Coordinates of N, CA and C and ligand atoms in Angstrom, one line a residue:
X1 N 174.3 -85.5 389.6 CA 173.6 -86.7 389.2 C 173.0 -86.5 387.8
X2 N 172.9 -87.1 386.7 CA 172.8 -87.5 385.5 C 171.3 -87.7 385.4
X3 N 170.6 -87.3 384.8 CA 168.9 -87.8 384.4 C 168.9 -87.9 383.0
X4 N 168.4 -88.9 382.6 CA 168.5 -89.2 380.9 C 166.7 -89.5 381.1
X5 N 166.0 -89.0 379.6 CA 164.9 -89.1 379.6 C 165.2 -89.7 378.1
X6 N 164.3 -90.9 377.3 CA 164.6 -91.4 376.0 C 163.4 -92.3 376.0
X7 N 163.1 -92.0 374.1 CA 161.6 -93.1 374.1 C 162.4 -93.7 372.7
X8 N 161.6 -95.0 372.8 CA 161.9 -96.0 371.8 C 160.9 -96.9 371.6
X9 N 161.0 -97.9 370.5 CA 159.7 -98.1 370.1 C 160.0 -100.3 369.6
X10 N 158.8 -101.0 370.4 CA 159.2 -102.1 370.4 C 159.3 -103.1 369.4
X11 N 160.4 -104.1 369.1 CA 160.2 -104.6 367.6 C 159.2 -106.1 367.9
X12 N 158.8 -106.2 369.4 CA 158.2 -107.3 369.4 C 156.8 -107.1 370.0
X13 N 156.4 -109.0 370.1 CA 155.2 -108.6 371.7 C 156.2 -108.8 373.1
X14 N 156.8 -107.4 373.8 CA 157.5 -107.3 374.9 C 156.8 -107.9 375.9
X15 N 157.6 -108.9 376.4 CA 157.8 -109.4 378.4 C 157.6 -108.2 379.3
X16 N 157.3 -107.5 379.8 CA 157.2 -106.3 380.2 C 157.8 -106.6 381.5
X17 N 156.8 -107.6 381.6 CA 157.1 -108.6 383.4 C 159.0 -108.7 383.6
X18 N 159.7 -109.8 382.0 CA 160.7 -109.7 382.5 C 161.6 -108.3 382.6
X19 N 161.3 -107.9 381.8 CA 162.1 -106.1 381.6 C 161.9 -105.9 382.8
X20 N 160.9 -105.8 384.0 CA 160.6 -104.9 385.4 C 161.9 -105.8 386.1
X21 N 161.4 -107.1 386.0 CA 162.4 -107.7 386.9 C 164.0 -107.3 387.2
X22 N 164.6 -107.9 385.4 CA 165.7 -107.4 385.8 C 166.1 -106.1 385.6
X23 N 165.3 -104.9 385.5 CA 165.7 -103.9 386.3 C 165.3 -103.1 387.3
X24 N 164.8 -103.6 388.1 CA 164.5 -104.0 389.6 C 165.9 -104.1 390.2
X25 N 166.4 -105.3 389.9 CA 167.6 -106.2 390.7 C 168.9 -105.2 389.9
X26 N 168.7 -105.2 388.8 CA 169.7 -104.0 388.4 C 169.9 -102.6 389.1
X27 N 169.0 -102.0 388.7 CA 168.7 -100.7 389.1 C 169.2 -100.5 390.7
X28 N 168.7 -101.5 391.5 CA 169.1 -101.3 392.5 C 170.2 -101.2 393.1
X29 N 170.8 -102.7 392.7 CA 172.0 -102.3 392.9 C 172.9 -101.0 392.6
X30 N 172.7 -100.7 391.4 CA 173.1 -99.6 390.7 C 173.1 -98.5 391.4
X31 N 172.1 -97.8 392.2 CA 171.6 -96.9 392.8 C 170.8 -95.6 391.5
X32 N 170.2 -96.9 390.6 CA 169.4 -95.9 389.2 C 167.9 -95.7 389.6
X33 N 167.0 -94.7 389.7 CA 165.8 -94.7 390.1 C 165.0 -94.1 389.1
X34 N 163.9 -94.1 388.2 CA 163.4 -94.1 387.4 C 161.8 -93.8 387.1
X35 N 161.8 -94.3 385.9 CA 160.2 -94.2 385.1 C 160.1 -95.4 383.9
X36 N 159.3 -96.1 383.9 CA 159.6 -97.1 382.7 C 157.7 -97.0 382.1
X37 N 157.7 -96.6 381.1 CA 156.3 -96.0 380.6 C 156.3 -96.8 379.5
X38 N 155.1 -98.0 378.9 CA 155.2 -98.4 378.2 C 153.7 -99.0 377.5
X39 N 153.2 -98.6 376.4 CA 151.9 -99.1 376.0 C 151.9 -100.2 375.0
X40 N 152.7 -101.2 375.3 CA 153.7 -102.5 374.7 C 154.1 -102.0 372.9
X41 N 153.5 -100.8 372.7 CA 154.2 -100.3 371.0 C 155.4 -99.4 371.4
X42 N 155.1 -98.7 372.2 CA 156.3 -97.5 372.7 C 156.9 -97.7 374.0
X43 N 158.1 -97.1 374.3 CA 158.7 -97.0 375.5 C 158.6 -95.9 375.8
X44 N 158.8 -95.4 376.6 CA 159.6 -93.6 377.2 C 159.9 -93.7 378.8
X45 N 161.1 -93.9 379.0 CA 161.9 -93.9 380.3 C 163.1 -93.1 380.7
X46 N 162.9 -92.5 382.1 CA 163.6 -92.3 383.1 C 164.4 -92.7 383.5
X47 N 165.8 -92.4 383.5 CA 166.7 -93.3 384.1 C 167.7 -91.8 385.3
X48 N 167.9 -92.0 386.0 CA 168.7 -90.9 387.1 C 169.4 -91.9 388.2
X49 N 170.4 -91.1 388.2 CA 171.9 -91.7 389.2 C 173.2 -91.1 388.9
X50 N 174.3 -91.7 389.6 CA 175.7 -91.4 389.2 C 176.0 -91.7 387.4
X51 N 176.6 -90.6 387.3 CA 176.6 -89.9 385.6 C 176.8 -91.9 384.9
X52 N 178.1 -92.3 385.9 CA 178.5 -93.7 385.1 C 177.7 -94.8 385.2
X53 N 176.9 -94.7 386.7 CA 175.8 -95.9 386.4 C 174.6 -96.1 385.4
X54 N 174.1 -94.7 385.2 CA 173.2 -94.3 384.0 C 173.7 -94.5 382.6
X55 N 175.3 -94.3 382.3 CA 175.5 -94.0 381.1 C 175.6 -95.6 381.1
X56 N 176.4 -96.7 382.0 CA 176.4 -98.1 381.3 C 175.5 -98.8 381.3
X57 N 173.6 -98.1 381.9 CA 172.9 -98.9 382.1 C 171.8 -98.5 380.4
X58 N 172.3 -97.5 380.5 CA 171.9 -96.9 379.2 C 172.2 -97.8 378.0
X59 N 173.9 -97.7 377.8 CA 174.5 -98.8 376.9 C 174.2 -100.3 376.6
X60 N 173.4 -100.8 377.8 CA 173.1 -101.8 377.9 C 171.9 -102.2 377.1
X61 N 171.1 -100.9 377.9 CA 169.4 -100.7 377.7 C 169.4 -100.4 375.8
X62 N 170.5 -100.0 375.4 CA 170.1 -99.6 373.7 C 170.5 -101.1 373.3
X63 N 171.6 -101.7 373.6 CA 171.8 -102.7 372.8 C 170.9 -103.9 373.2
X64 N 169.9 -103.8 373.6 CA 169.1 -104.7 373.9 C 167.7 -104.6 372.6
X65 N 167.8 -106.0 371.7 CA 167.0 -106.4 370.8 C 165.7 -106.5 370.7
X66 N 165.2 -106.3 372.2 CA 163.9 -105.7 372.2 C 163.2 -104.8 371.7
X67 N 164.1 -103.6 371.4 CA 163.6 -102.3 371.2 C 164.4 -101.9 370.2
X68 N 163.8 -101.2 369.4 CA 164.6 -100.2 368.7 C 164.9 -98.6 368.7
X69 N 165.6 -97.5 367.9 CA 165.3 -96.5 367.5 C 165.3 -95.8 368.7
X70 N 165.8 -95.8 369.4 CA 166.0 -94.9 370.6 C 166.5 -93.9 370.8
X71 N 165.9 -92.8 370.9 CA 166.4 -91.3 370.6 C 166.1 -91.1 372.4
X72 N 167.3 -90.2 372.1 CA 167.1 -89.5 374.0 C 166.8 -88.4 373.9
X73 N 165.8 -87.7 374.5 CA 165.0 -86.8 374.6 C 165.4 -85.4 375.5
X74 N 166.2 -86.0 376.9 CA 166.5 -84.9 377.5 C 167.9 -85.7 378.5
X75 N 168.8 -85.1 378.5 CA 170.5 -85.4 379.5 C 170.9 -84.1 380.1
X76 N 170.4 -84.6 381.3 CA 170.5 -83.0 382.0 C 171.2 -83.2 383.3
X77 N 172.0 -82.3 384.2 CA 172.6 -82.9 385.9 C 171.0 -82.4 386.2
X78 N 170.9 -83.1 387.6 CA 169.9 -83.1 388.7 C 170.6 -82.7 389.7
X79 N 170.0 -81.7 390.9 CA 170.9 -81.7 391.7 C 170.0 -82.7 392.5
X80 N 168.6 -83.3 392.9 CA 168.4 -83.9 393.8 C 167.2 -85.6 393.0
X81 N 167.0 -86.3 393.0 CA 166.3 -87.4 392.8 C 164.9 -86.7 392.2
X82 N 164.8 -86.6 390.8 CA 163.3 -86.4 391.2 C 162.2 -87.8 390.9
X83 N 163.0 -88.8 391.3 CA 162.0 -90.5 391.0 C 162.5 -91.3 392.2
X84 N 161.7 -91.3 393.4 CA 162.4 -91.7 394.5 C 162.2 -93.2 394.4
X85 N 161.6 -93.9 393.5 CA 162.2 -95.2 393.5 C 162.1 -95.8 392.0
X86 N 162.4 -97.0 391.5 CA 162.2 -97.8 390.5 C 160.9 -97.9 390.0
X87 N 159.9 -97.4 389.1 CA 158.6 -98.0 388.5 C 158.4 -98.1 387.5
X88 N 157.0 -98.8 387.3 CA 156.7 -99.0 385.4 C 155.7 -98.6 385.4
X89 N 155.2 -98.2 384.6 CA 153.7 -97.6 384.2 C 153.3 -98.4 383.2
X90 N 152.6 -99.4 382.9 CA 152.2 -100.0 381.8 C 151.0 -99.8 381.7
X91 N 150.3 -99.8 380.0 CA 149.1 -99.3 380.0 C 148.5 -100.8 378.9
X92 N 147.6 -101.3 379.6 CA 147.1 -102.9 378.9 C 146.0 -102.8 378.7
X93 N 145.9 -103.8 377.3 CA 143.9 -103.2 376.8 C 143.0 -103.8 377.8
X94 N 142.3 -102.6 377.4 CA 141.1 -102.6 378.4 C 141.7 -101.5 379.8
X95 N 142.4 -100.9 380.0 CA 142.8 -99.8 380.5 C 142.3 -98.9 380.4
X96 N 141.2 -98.2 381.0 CA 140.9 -97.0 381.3 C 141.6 -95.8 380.8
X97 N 141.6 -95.4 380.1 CA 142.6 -94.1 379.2 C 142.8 -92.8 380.7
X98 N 141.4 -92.3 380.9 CA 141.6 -91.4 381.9 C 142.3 -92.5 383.4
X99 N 142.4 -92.9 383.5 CA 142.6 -93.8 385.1 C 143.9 -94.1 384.4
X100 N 144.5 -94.4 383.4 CA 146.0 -94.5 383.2 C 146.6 -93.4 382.9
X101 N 145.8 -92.1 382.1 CA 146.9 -90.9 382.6 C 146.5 -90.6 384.1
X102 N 146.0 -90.6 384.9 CA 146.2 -90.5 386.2 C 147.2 -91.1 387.0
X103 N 147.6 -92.0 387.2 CA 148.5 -93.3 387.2 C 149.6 -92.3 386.9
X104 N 150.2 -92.3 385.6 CA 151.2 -91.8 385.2 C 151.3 -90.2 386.2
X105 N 150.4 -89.5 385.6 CA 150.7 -88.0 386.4 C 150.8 -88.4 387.9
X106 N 150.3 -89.1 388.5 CA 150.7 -89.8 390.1 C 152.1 -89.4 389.8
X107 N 152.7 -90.6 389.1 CA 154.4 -91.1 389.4 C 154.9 -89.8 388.8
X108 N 154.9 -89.3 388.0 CA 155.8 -88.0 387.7 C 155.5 -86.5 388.3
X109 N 154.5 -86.7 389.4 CA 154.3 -85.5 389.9 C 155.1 -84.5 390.8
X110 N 156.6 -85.1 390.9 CA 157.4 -85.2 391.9 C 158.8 -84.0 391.1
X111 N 158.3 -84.7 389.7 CA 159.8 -84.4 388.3 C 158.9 -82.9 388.0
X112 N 160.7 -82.4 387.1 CA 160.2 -81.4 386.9 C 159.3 -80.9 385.7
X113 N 158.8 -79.8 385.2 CA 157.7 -79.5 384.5 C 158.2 -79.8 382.8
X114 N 159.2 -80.1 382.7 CA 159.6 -80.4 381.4 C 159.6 -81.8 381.0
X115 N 160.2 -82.8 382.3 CA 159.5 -84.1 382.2 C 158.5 -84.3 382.6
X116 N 157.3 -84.0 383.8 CA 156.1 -83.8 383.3 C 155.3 -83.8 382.2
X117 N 155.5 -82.3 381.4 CA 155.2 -82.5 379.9 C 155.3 -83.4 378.9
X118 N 156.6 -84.0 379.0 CA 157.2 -84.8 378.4 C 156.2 -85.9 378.4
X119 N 156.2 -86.6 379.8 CA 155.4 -87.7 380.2 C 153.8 -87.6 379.4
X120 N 153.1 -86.5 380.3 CA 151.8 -85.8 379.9 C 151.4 -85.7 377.9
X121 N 152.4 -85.3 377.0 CA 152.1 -85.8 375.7 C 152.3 -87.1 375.3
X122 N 153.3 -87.7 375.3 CA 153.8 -89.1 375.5 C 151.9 -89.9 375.9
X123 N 151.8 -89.9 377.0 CA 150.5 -90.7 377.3 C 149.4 -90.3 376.9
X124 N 149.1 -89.2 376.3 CA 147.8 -88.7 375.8 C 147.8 -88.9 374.5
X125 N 149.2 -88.8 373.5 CA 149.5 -89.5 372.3 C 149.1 -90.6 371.8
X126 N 149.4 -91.3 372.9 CA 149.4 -92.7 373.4 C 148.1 -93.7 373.8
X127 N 147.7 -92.7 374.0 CA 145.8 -93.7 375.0 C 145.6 -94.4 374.4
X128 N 144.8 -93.9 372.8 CA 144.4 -94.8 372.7 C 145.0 -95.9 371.7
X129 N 146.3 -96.1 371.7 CA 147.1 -96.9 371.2 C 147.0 -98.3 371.5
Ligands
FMN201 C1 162.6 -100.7 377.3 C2 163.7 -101.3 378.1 C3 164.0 -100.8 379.3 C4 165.0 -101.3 380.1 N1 165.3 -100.7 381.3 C5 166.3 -101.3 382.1 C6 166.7 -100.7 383.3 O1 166.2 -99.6 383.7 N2 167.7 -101.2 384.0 C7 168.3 -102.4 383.6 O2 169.2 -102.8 384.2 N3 167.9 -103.0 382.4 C8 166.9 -102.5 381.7 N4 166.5 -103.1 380.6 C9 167.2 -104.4 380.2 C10 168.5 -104.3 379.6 O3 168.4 -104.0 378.2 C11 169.3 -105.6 379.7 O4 168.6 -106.7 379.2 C12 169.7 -105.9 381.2 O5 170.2 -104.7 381.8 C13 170.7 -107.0 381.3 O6 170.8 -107.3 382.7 P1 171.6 -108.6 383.2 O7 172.9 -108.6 382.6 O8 171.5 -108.5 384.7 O9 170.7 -109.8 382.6 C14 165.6 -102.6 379.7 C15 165.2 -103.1 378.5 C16 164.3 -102.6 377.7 C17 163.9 -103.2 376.4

């Protein structure tokens, strides 16, 4: 199984709402399970599944005009799921800085210590954004 970890950075004010949706109904189908981490300036997401469902949802996900500049961070095999379902982490003003890295370290407590980290600078970079 395929884990792709990649952050990218928004060229608008992002729908966040529609982005969950349709990949929700995507993802699932797909059998892709994830991390979608977003402080409406930055992205950094998780994506894991069969090598081909990740790589065309990937393809998808870059050519999509919401975002730009998307560098991928880590493409590694997994031997077992470490995101047992579809989420987003959004962090919106007036968000509690400590209560949203909490939140996040919740959902990534499962992954391993390199996406942990990953995650863990990413949000603390991030707070007060
Ligand atoms: C930051 C970001 C993350 C996204 N993540 C996903 C995702 O995990 N799965 C997905 O199917 N689409 C995701 N999308 C949406 C895709 O770029 C694309 O719009 C969508 O897959 C098209 O699906 P449709 O053909 O069913 O409308 C994401 C878009 C952005 C901007």
């Amino acid at each position: 199984m395929l884990q792709i970890v990649y952050i990218s950075t928004a060229t608008g004010t992002v729908d966040t709402a529609a982005i969950l949706t349709t990949s929700r109904r995507n993802n699932a189908r797909d059998g892709l399970t994830g991390l979608l981490y977003t402080n409406g300036k930055r992205f950094l997401q998780v994506l894991e599944g069969d090598i081909a469902n990740v790589e065309r949802a990937l393809g998808r996900i870059d050519a999509d005009p919401r975002h730009r500049a998307m560098v991928v961070l880590s493409s590694r095999d997994v031997n077992a799921r470490e995101f047992g379902g579809w989420a987003m982490a959004e962090r919106v003003a007036g968000d509690d800085g400590d209560a949203f890295v909490a939140r996040v370290r919740a959902l990534v407590a499962q992954a391993s210590p390199s996406v942990r980290a990953t995650f863990d600078g990413f949000v603390q970079l991030h707070r007060a954004a």
